[in-house]
Amino acid sequence: MKKALLICLVSAVTTTLFFSCKKEEPKHPNILFIMSDDHAYQAISAYSDKLLQTPNIDRIAQEGMLFTNACVTNSICAPSRAVILTGKHSHLNGKVDNYFPFDTTNVTFPQILQANGYQTAMFGKLHFGNNPKGFDEFKILPDQGHYYNPDFITKKEGKITLTGYVTDLITDMTINWLKNEREKDKPFFLAYLHKAPHREWLPAERHYKEFINRSFPEPTTLFDDYEGRGRAAHEQEMNLLEHMNWAGDSKIFPENMDKLGIKESHSYDKANYTNTVGRMNPEQRKVWDATYGKMNEEFMKRYPSMSRTDQMKWRYQRYMQDYLGSIAAVDEGVGKVLDFLKANGLDENTIVVYTSDQGFYLGEHGWFDKRFIYDESFKTPLLIKWPGVIKAGSKNTQMVQNLDFAQTFLDAAGIAAPADMQGESLVPIFKGQGQNFRDAAYYHYYEYPSVHMVKRHYGIVTEKFKLIHFYYDIDEWELYDRLNDPNEMKNVYNDPKYANVRDELHKKLAALRVKYKDSEALDKMYIEKYKELEKSGKI
Ligand code: SGN
Ligand code: CA
């Protein structure tokens, strides 16, 4: 208690952050926050084992809680990370898309934890364009980072380039820090942030062979023609057949494309392959060429007789082989870190979280990527264990959001959160309370016009319905009946049967916009700011 007070006093002097200490301090749990980039819940066997086994990630749910309705507020990388760190929606923390830099005057929960005596470290992908504040140690990837022989921006040594595979390197850094740099008299907050399985989906060499020969069940909506939905679904650019590139995504060697007369169908080009596979050293490249060369040979024979349907099916399999293949190393890494905690007696007092910065399409609606409020990208995986607090093997169906992490971690650490954070602590849920946690989630996506061309939209999601407003170069509303149409194939906004529901949701959405301090004025302001960036050539 004395120590907690002292920490409060010292940190009150050294920081202007607003926080206060609670009276009864529990034993200050350590927090290990594991987040991957673009990891769809469909590719975690604790959710579904149709595609992949992830025994190590699953351990977190077996020893803790699986959240089946966890969701994000804005399904894109850097904005999601900003929401997590600040506990505020994008329109208030300012990081509405991947382009605007993160405003470092925002107060983040790691700064507060650090000021309250936590030792803090971050390894892996941040994607802010600036360094994280509130961390005693960090090694982060510049921008998106690379899979092979990646560069890191480090707190102590500036920019470094390491030899190896990014997932393994981030895992090694994390374990090394726990082993050699952890101050044993302090609780820690450790962010272990994978780049995988982000596009262009490069697996580790040891997983090439296993995955390149496998085939995976197709989603029922792979050949979706978007009938029954509005312009946004028709005009996106994230279709496997239309918008994936042959070289970077499907790994067709550029010389083979030339021989077959294949032109990239989209703005991406062969450089995408050269920049990524091109980073491999001669030994790595040899293994790559041998395995992917065989796949290329078969493709050379098949391509001339492939129909568009065949091409779509082939694209899907190729996509899954590399996407799921790149998760294999993530799962192994998670296993190693969990084993380390256990072997060193750290597992009992450590909260372990596994999540992704958003969900991802694995061929549903014929898509890859994310961004939409539709389920596969709106929902995100979430598994949390906290021995002694969360009952092992439990499941939770509440609509928890990435907005809730900041307050959850502060609450778990016994620290009052700043009053302007907008989430809710999940600690009551951990303790088996927290029924009716959130009856409606608010969502707002901004990055348009941009890669994948998903239009700006905001909306409200309840257990039963989803109301969406697409705006900017369009003014369209969509309404989905989530229970009767789980694949979101039919917009019932103009169906008279749903008139009451629609009117009710309009009111609720307007109230949520007020509650979270979002507004048309802010929508316009962000459009203006975006146009300025476009003019300056930064987009
Ligand atoms: C890159 C990817 C896109 C992806 C964005 C944002 N193209 O531009 O497919 O949507 O990043 O991803 S790539 O060919 O360069 O890989 S995010 O996870 O950072 O939001
Ligand atoms: Ca992402």
XYZ file of C-alpha atoms and ligand atoms in Angstrom:
560
model
C 0.000 0.000 0.000
C 2.784 2.394 1.016
C 4.617 1.560 -2.152
C 1.504 2.196 -4.259
C 1.062 5.605 -2.668
C 4.677 6.479 -3.228
C 4.421 5.483 -6.866
C 1.362 7.690 -7.182
C 3.109 10.658 -5.641
C 6.285 10.262 -7.637
C 4.438 9.805 -10.894
C 2.105 12.722 -10.163
C 5.189 14.903 -10.080
C 6.801 13.417 -13.153
C 3.726 13.371 -15.338
C 0.773 15.540 -16.072
C -1.370 12.512 -16.790
C -4.647 12.310 -14.988
C -4.985 9.206 -12.874
C -5.476 8.199 -9.289
C -4.743 5.109 -7.261
C -7.464 2.921 -5.859
C -7.406 2.085 -2.184
C -7.303 -1.672 -2.314
C -4.513 -2.763 -4.551
C -4.620 -6.342 -5.779
C -1.344 -8.001 -6.636
C -0.707 -5.901 -9.761
C -1.001 -8.496 -12.491
C 1.448 -8.532 -15.365
C -0.176 -8.033 -18.759
C 0.948 -9.785 -21.926
C -0.912 -8.278 -24.867
C -0.513 -10.389 -27.999
C -1.899 -8.933 -31.197
C -1.501 -10.155 -34.752
C -2.159 -8.180 -37.872
C -5.249 -9.191 -39.879
C -5.773 -12.509 -38.085
C -9.336 -13.619 -38.857
C -11.203 -15.483 -36.111
C -12.129 -18.023 -38.832
C -8.450 -19.058 -38.713
C -8.245 -19.882 -34.996
C -9.325 -23.385 -34.061
C -10.838 -22.216 -30.763
C -13.451 -20.559 -33.047
C -13.545 -22.989 -35.942
C -11.263 -25.816 -36.975
C -12.395 -25.905 -40.614
C -9.250 -24.173 -41.847
C -6.427 -24.473 -39.361
C -5.300 -25.882 -36.029
C -3.884 -23.278 -33.639
C -3.271 -25.353 -30.498
C -1.194 -22.730 -28.709
C -3.499 -19.770 -29.235
C -6.357 -22.056 -28.214
C -4.630 -22.706 -24.874
C -5.502 -19.145 -23.857
C -9.204 -19.932 -24.250
C -8.863 -23.339 -22.596
C -7.280 -21.681 -19.563
C -9.452 -18.564 -19.830
C -12.264 -17.025 -21.859
C -13.206 -17.055 -25.540
C -15.107 -13.964 -26.726
C -17.380 -14.819 -29.635
C -18.634 -11.310 -30.344
C -15.566 -9.134 -29.870
C -15.514 -6.332 -32.409
C -13.639 -3.214 -33.483
C -14.712 0.393 -33.920
C -12.892 0.999 -37.237
C -11.608 -2.043 -39.074
C -8.174 -0.962 -40.166
C -4.710 -1.293 -38.748
C -3.287 1.907 -37.275
C -6.689 3.351 -36.298
C -7.493 0.157 -34.396
C -4.172 0.387 -32.563
C -4.873 4.022 -31.697
C -8.309 3.095 -30.310
C -6.708 0.340 -28.221
C -4.007 2.587 -26.786
C -6.167 5.652 -26.107
C -9.506 4.052 -25.216
C -11.143 6.603 -27.502
C -12.966 6.312 -30.806
C -11.058 7.359 -33.948
C -12.875 10.678 -34.334
C -11.582 11.755 -30.897
C -8.046 10.339 -30.950
C -7.603 11.707 -34.485
C -6.118 8.552 -36.076
C -9.046 7.883 -38.372
C -7.059 6.169 -41.141
C -3.628 4.735 -41.908
C -2.426 8.051 -43.374
C -2.759 10.710 -40.700
C 0.093 10.416 -38.193
C -0.861 9.400 -34.661
C -1.177 12.467 -32.439
C 1.287 11.747 -29.643
C -0.355 14.276 -27.325
C -3.027 11.615 -26.767
C -2.727 9.941 -23.380
C -2.299 6.180 -23.780
C -2.812 3.488 -21.157
C 0.829 2.260 -21.300
C 1.914 5.762 -20.263
C -0.409 5.541 -17.279
C 0.735 2.031 -16.391
C 4.350 3.144 -16.637
C 3.695 6.156 -14.441
C 2.185 3.767 -11.907
C 5.183 1.535 -11.617
C 4.735 -0.887 -14.499
C 7.703 -1.816 -16.637
C 6.604 -1.568 -20.269
C 7.894 -2.984 -23.552
C 6.671 -3.286 -27.131
C 7.949 -5.588 -29.883
C 6.653 -5.814 -33.443
C 4.210 -3.853 -35.556
C 2.790 -0.509 -34.447
C 2.294 1.315 -37.769
C 1.948 4.847 -36.356
C 4.692 6.616 -38.245
C 6.124 7.680 -34.877
C 7.578 5.940 -31.829
C 5.371 4.722 -28.982
C 5.270 6.774 -25.799
C 5.196 5.203 -22.360
C 7.509 2.307 -23.191
C 10.750 1.555 -21.356
C 11.827 -0.553 -24.306
C 10.649 -1.043 -27.861
C 11.696 -2.567 -31.141
C 9.098 -1.818 -33.789
C 8.799 -2.398 -37.516
C 8.901 0.709 -39.663
C 5.466 1.128 -41.277
C 4.199 -2.330 -42.418
C 7.568 -4.008 -41.954
C 8.936 -6.940 -43.956
C 8.597 -10.681 -43.505
C 12.196 -11.574 -44.323
C 15.277 -9.881 -42.897
C 13.233 -6.984 -41.548
C 14.362 -3.587 -40.290
C 13.396 -2.514 -36.773
C 13.345 0.894 -35.153
C 14.742 0.416 -31.679
C 14.793 2.573 -28.598
C 18.444 1.865 -27.823
C 20.205 1.321 -31.152
C 18.184 3.296 -33.691
C 17.436 1.439 -36.920
C 18.705 -2.123 -37.222
C 18.289 -4.873 -39.824
C 18.007 -8.455 -38.609
C 18.424 -11.713 -40.487
C 15.526 -14.115 -40.248
C 11.771 -14.422 -40.347
C 9.805 -11.603 -38.766
C 7.469 -13.685 -36.576
C 10.348 -15.646 -35.077
C 12.384 -12.484 -34.527
C 9.534 -10.767 -32.675
C 9.012 -13.887 -30.553
C 12.724 -14.058 -29.700
C 12.771 -10.363 -28.723
C 9.789 -10.888 -26.466
C 11.279 -13.905 -24.699
C 14.674 -12.232 -24.467
C 13.155 -9.242 -22.762
C 11.301 -11.433 -20.276
C 14.496 -13.375 -19.611
C 17.051 -10.607 -19.453
C 15.455 -7.208 -19.072
C 12.455 -7.720 -16.872
C 12.784 -6.002 -13.496
C 11.546 -8.635 -11.130
C 10.219 -6.193 -8.533
C 7.847 -4.517 -10.999
C 4.733 -5.744 -12.792
C 5.031 -5.563 -16.570
C 2.972 -4.608 -19.587
C 4.389 -6.371 -22.617
C 3.018 -5.811 -26.125
C 3.948 -8.690 -28.459
C 2.681 -7.532 -31.845
C 2.969 -9.708 -34.931
C 3.136 -8.511 -38.493
C 1.781 -11.848 -39.721
C -0.583 -12.733 -41.271
C -0.701 -9.359 -43.071
C -0.606 -9.241 -46.843
C 1.510 -10.461 -48.790
C 1.265 -13.542 -46.567
C 4.772 -15.008 -46.567
C 5.073 -18.117 -44.366
C 8.261 -19.212 -42.612
C 10.414 -21.535 -44.725
C 9.675 -24.498 -42.435
C 5.965 -24.169 -43.237
C 6.108 -23.810 -47.037
C 5.779 -27.467 -47.899
C 3.032 -28.323 -45.459
C 0.734 -25.553 -46.632
C 1.446 -25.316 -50.353
C 0.018 -28.784 -50.891
C -3.113 -28.399 -48.821
C -6.592 -27.492 -50.006
C -9.221 -25.785 -47.909
C -13.034 -25.689 -47.875
C -14.483 -22.740 -49.790
C -16.808 -20.311 -48.031
C -20.398 -20.531 -49.284
C -20.292 -16.886 -50.425
C -17.073 -17.143 -52.484
C -18.974 -16.380 -55.698
C -21.136 -13.625 -54.226
C -22.399 -11.196 -56.895
C -23.494 -8.562 -54.325
C -27.062 -8.581 -55.510
C -29.332 -7.303 -52.767
C -26.710 -4.892 -51.494
C -25.784 -1.329 -52.323
C -23.055 0.389 -54.270
C -20.430 0.021 -51.548
C -20.365 -3.776 -51.853
C -20.376 -3.549 -55.660
C -17.636 -0.942 -55.942
C -15.049 -2.266 -53.464
C -11.701 -3.487 -54.747
C -11.034 -6.511 -52.618
C -12.256 -9.358 -54.772
C -9.933 -12.360 -55.025
C -10.384 -12.641 -58.760
C -10.477 -8.977 -59.714
C -8.115 -7.313 -57.284
C -5.476 -9.694 -56.047
C -2.228 -9.453 -57.914
C -0.592 -12.457 -59.467
C 2.967 -11.771 -58.395
C 2.841 -10.297 -54.871
C -0.252 -12.126 -53.665
C -0.387 -15.389 -55.578
C 3.414 -15.680 -55.990
C 3.517 -16.278 -59.717
C 7.099 -15.567 -60.731
C 7.289 -12.399 -62.871
C 9.065 -14.256 -65.695
C 6.209 -16.774 -65.810
C 3.674 -13.990 -66.005
C 5.550 -12.661 -69.019
C 5.578 -16.098 -70.657
C 1.829 -16.506 -70.114
C 1.111 -12.933 -71.126
C -0.528 -12.192 -67.746
C -0.854 -8.536 -66.893
C -1.647 -7.434 -63.348
C -5.322 -6.643 -63.305
C -4.863 -3.893 -60.780
C -2.649 -1.049 -59.712
C -0.217 -3.311 -57.872
C 2.600 -4.704 -59.929
C 5.534 -7.030 -59.967
C 7.454 -4.646 -57.731
C 5.263 -5.972 -54.980
C 6.915 -9.366 -55.408
C 10.393 -7.999 -55.889
C 10.165 -5.886 -52.722
C 9.130 -8.755 -50.528
C 10.523 -12.028 -51.852
C 13.394 -9.861 -53.096
C 14.509 -9.258 -49.495
C 15.427 -12.903 -49.003
C 19.117 -13.821 -48.870
C 20.448 -16.501 -51.266
C 19.835 -19.391 -48.839
C 16.296 -18.292 -48.067
C 15.654 -17.667 -51.728
C 16.788 -21.175 -52.628
C 14.188 -22.766 -50.375
C 11.555 -20.386 -51.708
C 12.395 -21.011 -55.354
C 12.354 -24.775 -54.879
C 8.895 -24.894 -53.250
C 7.155 -22.054 -55.015
C 8.868 -23.040 -58.275
C 6.957 -26.333 -58.284
C 3.690 -24.509 -57.716
C 4.615 -22.185 -60.589
C 5.346 -25.107 -62.904
C 1.920 -26.585 -62.263
C 0.292 -23.228 -62.758
C 2.051 -22.780 -66.110
C 0.427 -25.996 -67.315
C -3.017 -25.241 -65.941
C -3.456 -21.539 -66.625
C -4.194 -21.652 -70.382
C -7.271 -23.839 -69.855
C -8.580 -22.203 -66.685
C -12.051 -20.647 -66.723
C -12.769 -17.625 -64.537
C -14.432 -19.948 -62.032
C -11.304 -22.127 -61.981
C -9.189 -19.025 -61.491
C -11.295 -17.895 -58.547
C -11.034 -21.304 -56.935
C -7.306 -21.405 -57.556
C -6.865 -17.888 -56.152
C -8.715 -18.871 -53.007
C -6.567 -21.956 -52.410
C -3.348 -20.039 -53.078
C -4.485 -17.289 -50.719
C -5.361 -19.719 -47.928
C -2.118 -21.681 -48.299
C -0.003 -18.595 -47.665
C -2.311 -16.801 -45.244
C -2.787 -19.845 -43.005
C 0.841 -20.867 -43.519
C 1.951 -17.542 -42.084
C -0.207 -18.083 -38.985
C 1.605 -21.347 -38.217
C 4.680 -19.476 -36.950
C 2.493 -17.092 -34.945
C 0.905 -20.039 -33.167
C 4.318 -21.582 -32.464
C 5.573 -18.230 -31.137
C 2.597 -17.851 -28.817
C 3.286 -21.378 -27.540
C 6.922 -20.521 -26.799
C 6.012 -17.372 -24.882
C 3.292 -19.159 -22.882
C 5.764 -21.936 -22.078
C 8.301 -19.378 -20.916
C 5.779 -17.770 -18.574
C 4.922 -21.148 -17.119
C 8.482 -22.354 -16.752
C 9.351 -19.164 -14.886
C 6.365 -19.088 -12.569
C 4.934 -16.040 -14.309
C 1.767 -17.628 -15.632
C -0.240 -17.358 -12.411
C -0.081 -13.573 -12.135
C -0.138 -12.654 -15.824
C -3.175 -11.656 -17.847
C -2.657 -12.973 -21.380
C -4.671 -11.474 -24.228
C -4.693 -12.712 -27.814
C -6.402 -10.560 -30.409
C -6.008 -9.046 -33.875
C -6.179 -5.403 -34.965
C -9.346 -6.404 -36.845
C -11.041 -9.311 -38.565
C -10.390 -10.297 -42.169
C -12.193 -11.833 -45.148
C -11.046 -15.319 -46.045
C -12.938 -15.490 -49.309
C -16.353 -14.667 -47.799
C -18.217 -12.516 -50.365
C -15.292 -13.283 -52.677
C -13.119 -10.926 -50.627
C -9.795 -10.495 -48.902
C -8.868 -7.494 -46.681
C -11.186 -5.832 -44.129
C -12.548 -2.265 -43.590
C -16.285 -3.041 -43.829
C -18.669 -3.122 -40.869
C -19.885 -6.486 -42.243
C -19.188 -9.276 -39.787
C -15.911 -10.873 -40.883
C -14.042 -7.591 -40.585
C -16.129 -6.021 -37.824
C -15.570 -8.946 -35.478
C -12.103 -9.783 -34.224
C -10.669 -12.729 -32.305
C -10.330 -12.296 -28.554
C -9.069 -14.846 -26.043
C -8.065 -13.837 -22.520
C -6.749 -15.754 -19.565
C -6.226 -14.532 -16.030
C -5.754 -17.395 -13.584
C -7.734 -17.013 -10.398
C -10.051 -14.396 -11.937
C -11.320 -15.822 -15.249
C -12.827 -19.300 -15.078
C -10.942 -21.695 -17.347
C -12.813 -22.772 -20.480
C -15.436 -20.024 -20.305
C -17.153 -18.381 -23.256
C -18.584 -14.895 -23.524
C -21.016 -13.626 -26.142
C -21.131 -9.913 -25.209
C -20.251 -7.241 -27.764
C -16.949 -6.198 -26.264
C -14.814 -3.816 -28.338
C -11.155 -2.962 -28.827
C -12.208 0.356 -27.264
C -12.433 -1.472 -23.929
C -8.824 -2.638 -23.553
C -7.413 0.562 -22.044
C -9.936 0.709 -19.222
C -9.750 -3.053 -18.711
C -5.997 -3.040 -18.189
C -6.100 0.010 -15.929
C -8.891 -1.544 -13.899
C -7.004 -4.830 -13.617
C -3.983 -2.880 -12.384
C -6.107 -1.044 -9.817
C -5.739 2.343 -11.501
C -8.679 4.663 -12.181
C -8.986 5.478 -15.884
C -9.119 9.051 -17.200
C -12.742 10.188 -17.376
C -12.607 10.862 -21.116
C -11.863 7.273 -22.128
C -14.891 5.855 -23.934
C -14.819 2.110 -23.343
C -15.830 -0.116 -20.446
C -13.691 -2.323 -18.265
C -14.070 -6.031 -19.019
C -13.074 -6.982 -15.486
C -16.711 -7.587 -14.410
C -17.060 -9.960 -17.374
C -13.876 -11.735 -16.305
C -15.496 -12.293 -12.916
C -18.627 -13.781 -14.442
C -20.652 -10.584 -14.055
C -21.230 -7.928 -16.728
C -24.408 -9.334 -18.278
C -25.931 -6.836 -20.775
C -22.487 -5.324 -21.088
C -23.176 -3.366 -24.285
C -26.460 -3.432 -26.193
C -25.146 -1.585 -29.252
C -21.707 -1.016 -30.760
C -20.731 2.070 -32.757
C -18.528 1.796 -35.830
C -16.972 4.366 -38.182
C -14.634 3.748 -41.128
C -12.949 6.631 -42.985
C -10.164 5.612 -45.387
C -11.671 6.420 -48.794
C -10.846 6.894 -51.612
C -7.908 4.585 -51.076
C -6.607 1.071 -51.612
C -9.542 -1.419 -51.771
C -12.056 1.412 -52.254
C -14.310 0.684 -49.308
C -16.559 3.683 -48.922
C -16.779 5.792 -45.792
C -19.453 4.533 -43.466
C -20.663 4.497 -39.916
C -23.247 2.344 -38.224
C -24.738 0.662 -35.225
C -24.653 -3.046 -34.448
C -26.957 -4.749 -31.991
C -27.341 -8.447 -31.301
C -30.104 -8.659 -33.901
C -29.513 -5.887 -36.441
C -26.971 -3.738 -38.211
C -27.774 -0.292 -39.611
C -25.157 1.312 -41.857
C -24.814 4.695 -43.523
C -22.430 4.922 -46.476
C -21.542 8.541 -47.265
C -19.099 10.888 -49.073
C -19.668 10.129 -52.786
C -22.853 8.219 -51.943
C -25.721 8.505 -49.481
C -27.017 4.969 -48.918
C -28.387 3.144 -45.927
C -28.302 -0.600 -45.333
C -30.038 -2.720 -42.733
C -29.262 -6.364 -42.001
C -31.173 -8.907 -39.983
C -28.236 -10.571 -38.272
C -30.117 -13.554 -36.880
C -32.000 -14.482 -40.064
C -29.314 -13.450 -42.534
C -25.967 -14.126 -40.832
C -24.041 -13.819 -44.099
C -25.463 -10.320 -44.660
C -26.664 -10.974 -48.183
C -29.834 -8.909 -48.173
C -30.246 -5.247 -47.356
C -33.742 -4.940 -45.848
C -33.618 -1.196 -45.281
C -36.550 -0.577 -47.639
C -38.519 -3.670 -46.694
C -41.769 -2.447 -45.029
C -41.611 -5.373 -42.591
C -38.567 -3.781 -41.037
C -39.855 -0.186 -40.946
C -40.201 -0.133 -37.160
C -36.812 -1.703 -36.562
C -35.258 0.743 -39.000
C -36.794 3.789 -37.288
C -35.804 2.540 -33.873
C -32.212 1.934 -34.987
C -31.996 5.368 -36.581
C -32.817 6.878 -33.202
C -30.349 4.642 -31.414
C -27.612 5.442 -33.890
C -28.185 9.183 -33.520
C -28.028 8.778 -29.743
C -24.786 6.784 -29.978
C -23.225 9.481 -32.160
C -24.072 11.997 -29.452
C -22.898 9.721 -26.650
C -19.508 9.175 -28.298
C -19.260 12.814 -29.456
C -19.208 12.027 -33.172
C -21.023 14.334 -35.593
C -21.548 15.419 -39.167
C -19.251 18.359 -38.509
C -16.445 15.919 -37.642
C -17.232 13.759 -40.696
C -16.777 16.855 -42.841
C -13.638 17.940 -41.045
C -11.969 14.577 -41.665
C -12.993 14.703 -45.326
C -11.388 18.132 -45.663
C -8.204 16.973 -43.920
C -8.073 13.921 -46.195
C -8.424 16.096 -49.284
C -5.494 18.199 -48.099
C -3.377 15.066 -47.765
C -4.451 13.964 -51.245
C -3.445 17.338 -52.643
C -0.060 17.163 -50.984
C 0.485 13.793 -52.718
C 0.705 11.811 -49.445
C -2.160 9.515 -50.449
C -1.312 -2.413 -47.773
C -1.936 -3.652 -48.400
C -3.451 -3.520 -48.402
C -3.922 -3.280 -46.991
C -3.251 -2.022 -46.454
C -3.631 -1.671 -45.045
N -1.456 -3.815 -49.750
O -1.572 -1.296 -48.568
O -4.002 -4.732 -48.903
O -5.315 -3.090 -46.952
O -1.845 -2.231 -46.476
O -3.415 -2.750 -44.170
S 0.024 -4.464 -49.999
O -0.001 -5.024 -51.347
O 0.981 -3.383 -49.877
O 0.237 -5.478 -48.994
S -3.303 -2.439 -42.649
O -3.384 -3.723 -41.941
O -2.045 -1.799 -42.427
O -4.434 -1.583 -42.331
Ca -4.355 -4.966 -39.843
